[in-house]
PDB file of C-alpha atoms in Angstrom:
ATOM      1  CA  MET T1234      44.140  -8.553 -10.528  1.00 52.00           C
ATOM      2  CA  SER T1235      40.742  -9.435 -12.006  1.00 80.00           C
ATOM      3  CA  PRO T1236      37.815  -7.244 -11.022  1.00 89.00           C
ATOM      4  CA  LYS T1237      35.565  -8.362  -8.197  1.00 95.00           C
ATOM      5  CA  VAL T1238      32.313  -9.997  -9.316  1.00 96.00           C
ATOM      6  CA  PHE T1239      29.156  -9.335  -7.313  1.00 96.00           C
ATOM      7  CA  CYS T1240      25.961 -11.310  -7.902  1.00 95.00           C
ATOM      8  CA  ILE T1241      23.214  -8.865  -7.031  1.00 96.00           C
ATOM      9  CA  GLY T1242      20.091 -10.873  -7.778  1.00 94.00           C
ATOM     10  CA  PHE T1243      18.109 -11.911  -4.721  1.00 93.00           C
ATOM     11  CA  HIS T1244      18.510 -15.426  -3.354  1.00 89.00           C
ATOM     12  CA  LYS T1245      16.464 -18.122  -5.131  1.00 91.00           C
ATOM     13  CA  THR T1246      17.142 -16.540  -8.549  1.00 92.00           C
ATOM     14  CA  GLY T1247      19.945 -18.891  -9.585  1.00 89.00           C
ATOM     15  CA  THR T1248      22.681 -17.593  -7.314  1.00 88.00           C
ATOM     16  CA  THR T1249      23.898 -21.067  -6.321  1.00 89.00           C
ATOM     17  CA  SER T1250      24.100 -22.127  -9.968  1.00 91.00           C
ATOM     18  CA  LEU T1251      26.032 -18.951 -10.725  1.00 92.00           C
ATOM     19  CA  ALA T1252      28.417 -19.675  -7.839  1.00 90.00           C
ATOM     20  CA  LYS T1253      29.133 -23.135  -9.256  1.00 93.00           C
ATOM     21  CA  ALA T1254      29.763 -21.631 -12.697  1.00 95.00           C
ATOM     22  CA  LEU T1255      32.095 -18.972 -11.300  1.00 95.00           C
ATOM     23  CA  ARG T1256      34.055 -21.609  -9.374  1.00 93.00           C
ATOM     24  CA  LYS T1257      34.418 -23.597 -12.594  1.00 95.00           C
ATOM     25  CA  LEU T1258      35.897 -20.461 -14.184  1.00 95.00           C
ATOM     26  CA  GLY T1259      38.456 -20.233 -11.366  1.00 94.00           C
ATOM     27  CA  TYR T1260      36.888 -17.604  -9.141  1.00 94.00           C
ATOM     28  CA  ARG T1261      37.074 -17.832  -5.362  1.00 91.00           C
ATOM     29  CA  VAL T1262      33.382 -17.525  -4.481  1.00 91.00           C
ATOM     30  CA  THR T1263      31.710 -16.874  -1.153  1.00 84.00           C
ATOM     31  CA  GLY T1264      28.066 -16.768  -0.150  1.00 74.00           C
ATOM     32  CA  PRO T1265      25.530 -16.785   1.210  1.00 63.00           C
ATOM     33  CA  ASN T1266      26.975 -14.773   4.050  1.00 58.00           C
ATOM     34  CA  GLY T1267      24.223 -14.235   6.530  1.00 57.00           C
ATOM     35  CA  THR T1268      24.384 -13.733  10.218  1.00 52.00           C
ATOM     36  CA  LYS T1269      21.980 -14.872  12.886  1.00 53.00           C
ATOM     37  CA  ASP T1270      22.650 -11.669  14.811  1.00 53.00           C
ATOM     38  CA  ALA T1271      19.698  -9.296  15.151  1.00 53.00           C
ATOM     39  CA  GLU T1272      22.172  -6.389  14.841  1.00 62.00           C
ATOM     40  CA  ILE T1273      22.685  -7.426  11.236  1.00 63.00           C
ATOM     41  CA  ALA T1274      22.984  -3.978   9.669  1.00 61.00           C
ATOM     42  CA  GLN T1275      26.098  -3.224  11.733  1.00 66.00           C
ATOM     43  CA  LYS T1276      27.618  -6.685  11.248  1.00 76.00           C
ATOM     44  CA  VAL T1277      27.217  -6.762   7.453  1.00 78.00           C
ATOM     45  CA  TRP T1278      29.794  -4.040   6.822  1.00 75.00           C
ATOM     46  CA  THR T1279      32.537  -5.675   8.877  1.00 79.00           C
ATOM     47  CA  MET T1280      31.764  -9.056   7.333  1.00 82.00           C
ATOM     48  CA  ALA T1281      31.712  -7.609   3.798  1.00 86.00           C
ATOM     49  CA  ASP T1282      35.135  -5.981   4.118  1.00 84.00           C
ATOM     50  CA  GLU T1283      36.664  -9.176   5.503  1.00 88.00           C
ATOM     51  CA  LEU T1284      35.169 -11.313   2.712  1.00 89.00           C
ATOM     52  CA  VAL T1285      36.100  -8.960  -0.129  1.00 90.00           C
ATOM     53  CA  ALA T1286      39.725  -9.206   1.002  1.00 88.00           C
ATOM     54  CA  LYS T1287      39.615 -13.022   0.681  1.00 92.00           C
ATOM     55  CA  TYR T1288      37.390 -13.728  -2.349  1.00 92.00           C
ATOM     56  CA  ASP T1289      36.917 -12.712  -5.995  1.00 93.00           C
ATOM     57  CA  ALA T1290      33.181 -13.327  -6.392  1.00 94.00           C
ATOM     58  CA  PHE T1291      30.209 -12.879  -4.097  1.00 92.00           C
ATOM     59  CA  GLN T1292      26.721 -14.367  -4.328  1.00 90.00           C
ATOM     60  CA  ASP T1293      23.501 -14.499  -2.337  1.00 86.00           C
ATOM     61  CA  ASN T1294      23.060 -12.342   0.778  1.00 84.00           C
ATOM     62  CA  PRO T1295      24.005  -9.653   1.699  1.00 87.00           C
ATOM     63  CA  TRP T1296      25.449  -8.573  -1.668  1.00 91.00           C
ATOM     64  CA  PRO T1297      22.181  -7.639  -3.443  1.00 93.00           C
ATOM     65  CA  VAL T1298      21.405  -5.193  -0.639  1.00 91.00           C
ATOM     66  CA  ILE T1299      24.818  -3.506  -0.523  1.00 91.00           C
ATOM     67  CA  TYR T1300      25.813  -3.498  -4.208  1.00 96.00           C
ATOM     68  CA  LYS T1301      25.863   0.308  -4.509  1.00 96.00           C
ATOM     69  CA  GLU T1302      28.312   0.592  -1.635  1.00 93.00           C
ATOM     70  CA  MET T1303      30.454  -2.213  -3.082  1.00 94.00           C
ATOM     71  CA  ASP T1304      30.456  -0.431  -6.446  1.00 97.00           C
ATOM     72  CA  ARG T1305      31.721   2.781  -4.845  1.00 95.00           C
ATOM     73  CA  LYS T1306      34.257   0.976  -2.687  1.00 93.00           C
ATOM     74  CA  TYR T1307      35.580  -1.366  -5.424  1.00 94.00           C
ATOM     75  CA  PRO T1308      35.531   0.562  -8.714  1.00 94.00           C
ATOM     76  CA  GLY T1309      35.843  -1.542 -11.845  1.00 96.00           C
ATOM     77  CA  SER T1310      33.882  -4.431 -10.337  1.00 97.00           C
ATOM     78  CA  LYS T1311      31.501  -6.518 -12.445  1.00 97.00           C
ATOM     79  CA  PHE T1312      27.891  -7.072 -11.397  1.00 98.00           C
ATOM     80  CA  ILE T1313      25.664  -9.982 -12.348  1.00 98.00           C
ATOM     81  CA  PHE T1314      21.934  -9.648 -11.844  1.00 97.00           C
ATOM     82  CA  MET T1315      20.090 -12.968 -11.729  1.00 96.00           C
ATOM     83  CA  SER T1316      16.510 -12.499 -12.924  1.00 94.00           C
ATOM     84  CA  ARG T1317      13.524 -14.746 -12.287  1.00 94.00           C
ATOM     85  CA  ASN T1318       9.759 -14.648 -12.763  1.00 96.00           C
ATOM     86  CA  PRO T1319       8.326 -13.137  -9.529  1.00 97.00           C
ATOM     87  CA  GLN T1320       5.688 -15.856  -9.030  1.00 97.00           C
ATOM     88  CA  SER T1321       8.201 -18.644  -9.564  1.00 94.00           C
ATOM     89  CA  TRP T1322      10.579 -16.845  -7.196  1.00 95.00           C
ATOM     90  CA  ILE T1323       8.050 -16.462  -4.350  1.00 96.00           C
ATOM     91  CA  ASN T1324       6.908 -20.069  -4.778  1.00 95.00           C
ATOM     92  CA  SER T1325      10.514 -21.144  -4.272  1.00 92.00           C
ATOM     93  CA  GLN T1326      10.847 -18.857  -1.234  1.00 91.00           C
ATOM     94  CA  VAL T1327       7.741 -20.295   0.422  1.00 94.00           C
ATOM     95  CA  ARG T1328       8.671 -23.878  -0.462  1.00 90.00           C
ATOM     96  CA  ASP T1329      12.215 -23.581   0.887  1.00 87.00           C
ATOM     97  CA  PHE T1330      11.806 -21.173   3.827  1.00 88.00           C
ATOM     98  CA  GLY T1331       8.095 -21.274   4.741  1.00 89.00           C
ATOM     99  CA  ARG T1332       7.547 -19.745   8.172  1.00 90.00           C
ATOM    100  CA  SER T1333      11.232 -19.902   9.087  1.00 88.00           C
ATOM    101  CA  GLU T1334      12.428 -16.439  10.100  1.00 89.00           C
ATOM    102  CA  THR T1335      15.939 -15.020   9.902  1.00 86.00           C
ATOM    103  CA  PRO T1336      17.339 -11.593  10.775  1.00 84.00           C
ATOM    104  CA  MET T1337      18.784 -11.372   7.243  1.00 84.00           C
ATOM    105  CA  ARG T1338      15.389 -11.812   5.572  1.00 89.00           C
ATOM    106  CA  LYS T1339      13.817  -9.386   8.050  1.00 90.00           C
ATOM    107  CA  TRP T1340      16.518  -6.847   7.168  1.00 87.00           C
ATOM    108  CA  ILE T1341      15.890  -7.271   3.435  1.00 91.00           C
ATOM    109  CA  TYR T1342      12.083  -7.579   3.329  1.00 94.00           C
ATOM    110  CA  GLY T1343      10.932  -6.043   6.608  1.00 93.00           C
ATOM    111  CA  VAL T1344       9.485  -9.409   7.700  1.00 92.00           C
ATOM    112  CA  GLY T1345      11.467 -12.542   8.456  1.00 88.00           C
ATOM    113  CA  CYS T1346       9.517 -15.281   6.686  1.00 92.00           C
ATOM    114  CA  PRO T1347       7.976 -15.468   3.218  1.00 95.00           C
ATOM    115  CA  GLU T1348       4.929 -17.600   4.038  1.00 95.00           C
ATOM    116  CA  GLY T1349       1.976 -15.309   4.680  1.00 96.00           C
ATOM    117  CA  ASN T1350       4.041 -12.338   3.492  1.00 96.00           C
ATOM    118  CA  GLU T1351       4.137 -13.133  -0.207  1.00 96.00           C
ATOM    119  CA  GLU T1352       2.941  -9.686  -1.331  1.00 97.00           C
ATOM    120  CA  VAL T1353       5.563  -7.948   0.820  1.00 97.00           C
ATOM    121  CA  TYR T1354       8.318 -10.170  -0.559  1.00 96.00           C
ATOM    122  CA  ILE T1355       7.242  -9.737  -4.185  1.00 97.00           C
ATOM    123  CA  ALA T1356       7.003  -5.943  -3.764  1.00 97.00           C
ATOM    124  CA  ARG T1357      10.564  -5.817  -2.383  1.00 97.00           C
ATOM    125  CA  PHE T1358      11.795  -8.203  -5.105  1.00 96.00           C
ATOM    126  CA  GLU T1359      10.300  -6.032  -7.853  1.00 98.00           C
ATOM    127  CA  GLN T1360      11.577  -2.843  -6.195  1.00 97.00           C
ATOM    128  CA  HIS T1361      15.097  -4.309  -6.150  1.00 97.00           C
ATOM    129  CA  ASN T1362      14.832  -5.292  -9.812  1.00 97.00           C
ATOM    130  CA  ARG T1363      13.850  -1.713 -10.747  1.00 98.00           C
ATOM    131  CA  GLU T1364      16.600  -0.194  -8.598  1.00 98.00           C
ATOM    132  CA  VAL T1365      19.286  -2.353 -10.219  1.00 98.00           C
ATOM    133  CA  ALA T1366      18.090  -1.459 -13.729  1.00 97.00           C
ATOM    134  CA  GLU T1367      18.039   2.257 -12.879  1.00 98.00           C
ATOM    135  CA  TYR T1368      21.423   2.214 -11.140  1.00 98.00           C
ATOM    136  CA  PHE T1369      23.207   0.602 -14.083  1.00 98.00           C
ATOM    137  CA  ALA T1370      21.146   2.241 -16.869  1.00 98.00           C
ATOM    138  CA  ASP T1371      24.134   4.263 -18.122  1.00 97.00           C
ATOM    139  CA  ARG T1372      26.699   1.514 -17.470  1.00 96.00           C
ATOM    140  CA  PRO T1373      25.704  -1.537 -19.538  1.00 93.00           C
ATOM    141  CA  ASP T1374      29.285  -2.879 -19.610  1.00 96.00           C
ATOM    142  CA  ASP T1375      29.304  -3.239 -15.808  1.00 97.00           C
ATOM    143  CA  LEU T1376      26.072  -5.255 -15.463  1.00 98.00           C
ATOM    144  CA  LEU T1377      25.087  -8.624 -16.876  1.00 98.00           C
ATOM    145  CA  THR T1378      21.477  -9.760 -16.496  1.00 97.00           C
ATOM    146  CA  MET T1379      20.965 -13.527 -16.608  1.00 97.00           C
ATOM    147  CA  ASP T1380      17.800 -15.618 -16.467  1.00 95.00           C
ATOM    148  CA  LEU T1381      18.547 -19.331 -16.181  1.00 93.00           C
ATOM    149  CA  ALA T1382      14.924 -20.256 -16.938  1.00 91.00           C
ATOM    150  CA  ALA T1383      15.282 -18.423 -20.271  1.00 93.00           C
ATOM    151  CA  GLY T1384      18.342 -20.503 -21.135  1.00 93.00           C
ATOM    152  CA  ASP T1385      21.114 -18.050 -20.264  1.00 94.00           C
ATOM    153  CA  GLY T1386      24.375 -19.810 -19.448  1.00 95.00           C
ATOM    154  CA  TRP T1387      28.044 -20.080 -20.331  1.00 97.00           C
ATOM    155  CA  GLU T1388      28.001 -18.016 -23.525  1.00 97.00           C
ATOM    156  CA  LYS T1389      26.498 -14.965 -21.869  1.00 97.00           C
ATOM    157  CA  LEU T1390      28.500 -15.284 -18.628  1.00 97.00           C
ATOM    158  CA  CYS T1391      31.848 -15.973 -20.278  1.00 96.00           C
ATOM    159  CA  GLY T1392      31.358 -13.172 -22.786  1.00 96.00           C
ATOM    160  CA  PHE T1393      30.767 -10.723 -19.939  1.00 97.00           C
ATOM    161  CA  LEU T1394      33.761 -11.940 -17.919  1.00 96.00           C
ATOM    162  CA  ASP T1395      36.033 -12.435 -20.954  1.00 95.00           C
ATOM    163  CA  GLN T1396      36.516 -16.130 -20.126  1.00 95.00           C
ATOM    164  CA  ASN T1397      36.667 -19.254 -22.264  1.00 95.00           C
ATOM    165  CA  ILE T1398      33.467 -21.308 -22.357  1.00 96.00           C
ATOM    166  CA  PRO T1399      33.854 -24.630 -20.485  1.00 95.00           C
ATOM    167  CA  ASP T1400      33.056 -27.817 -22.385  1.00 95.00           C
ATOM    168  CA  GLU T1401      30.260 -28.891 -20.048  1.00 95.00           C
ATOM    169  CA  PRO T1402      26.655 -27.936 -19.340  1.00 92.00           C
ATOM    170  CA  PHE T1403      25.996 -24.842 -17.255  1.00 94.00           C
ATOM    171  CA  PRO T1404      25.356 -25.909 -13.645  1.00 90.00           C
ATOM    172  CA  HIS T1405      21.806 -25.892 -12.308  1.00 86.00           C
ATOM    173  CA  ALA T1406      21.646 -26.209  -8.529  1.00 82.00           C
ATOM    174  CA  ASN T1407      18.636 -26.404  -6.226  1.00 70.00           C
ATOM    175  CA  LYS T1408      16.172 -27.324  -8.957  1.00 63.00           C
ATOM    176  CA  ALA T1409      13.033 -28.790  -7.476  1.00 55.00           C
ATOM    177  CA  SER T1410      13.052 -32.529  -7.874  1.00 44.00           C
ATOM    178  CA  LEU T1411      10.703 -34.080 -10.405  1.00 42.00           C
ATOM    179  CA  SER T1412       8.846 -35.925  -7.638  1.00 42.00           C
ATOM    180  CA  ARG T1413       8.338 -32.685  -5.686  1.00 46.00           C
ATOM    181  CA  LYS T1414       7.153 -30.884  -8.826  1.00 45.00           C
ATOM    182  CA  LEU T1415       4.739 -33.729  -9.592  1.00 47.00           C
ATOM    183  CA  LYS T1416       3.434 -33.738  -6.014  1.00 47.00           C
ATOM    184  CA  ASN T1417       2.901 -29.950  -6.100  1.00 45.00           C
ATOM    185  CA  TRP T1418       1.151 -30.199  -9.477  1.00 45.00           C
ATOM    186  CA  LEU T1419      -1.165 -32.977  -8.243  1.00 49.00           C
ATOM    187  CA  THR T1420      -1.936 -31.026  -5.076  1.00 48.00           C
ATOM    188  CA  ALA T1421      -2.832 -27.954  -7.154  1.00 45.00           C
ATOM    189  CA  LEU T1422      -5.132 -30.055  -9.363  1.00 52.00           C
ATOM    190  CA  ASN T1423      -7.024 -31.343  -6.334  1.00 54.00           C
ATOM    191  CA  GLU T1424      -7.641 -27.875  -4.864  1.00 46.00           C
TER     192      GLU T1424
END
């Protein structure tokens, strides 16, 4: 059996693109796996065990928060950390989630919505990035760091997973549309 693959970068770092790539490589991928239940901390563990039994690869929430436990529980697993510029990341959070609150985001960041809480979100994002680097510092073969904005793609991913490189471009999901980018740029110019 192939090792489990956990994507442990926070959402909005390229996790959906990674999921598409992993599916192309033949992995059974699940995520995001949130819950609307306010008792989220208790529900996550039951949900995680059920999903790990059914899937090979896991992306988005709650996996970045519980990666240490998954590492202990499933030795030999592979971990992929999706990296992104913090300002670009928070801009995407605010654009996509705004003032919308969820128990999952409250569990991760301490507050449910990114808009108006940008500093809190960035601090947690950067804390997570440091924790991942420290946790895997002595285990470079178990962690792959990817940054899609820097051009990382098939070569890096397939080398890490010992897979053949597909003859197609690496998937890029959820990219802001050109019209939305242009509108945001024009709005910024007028401020």
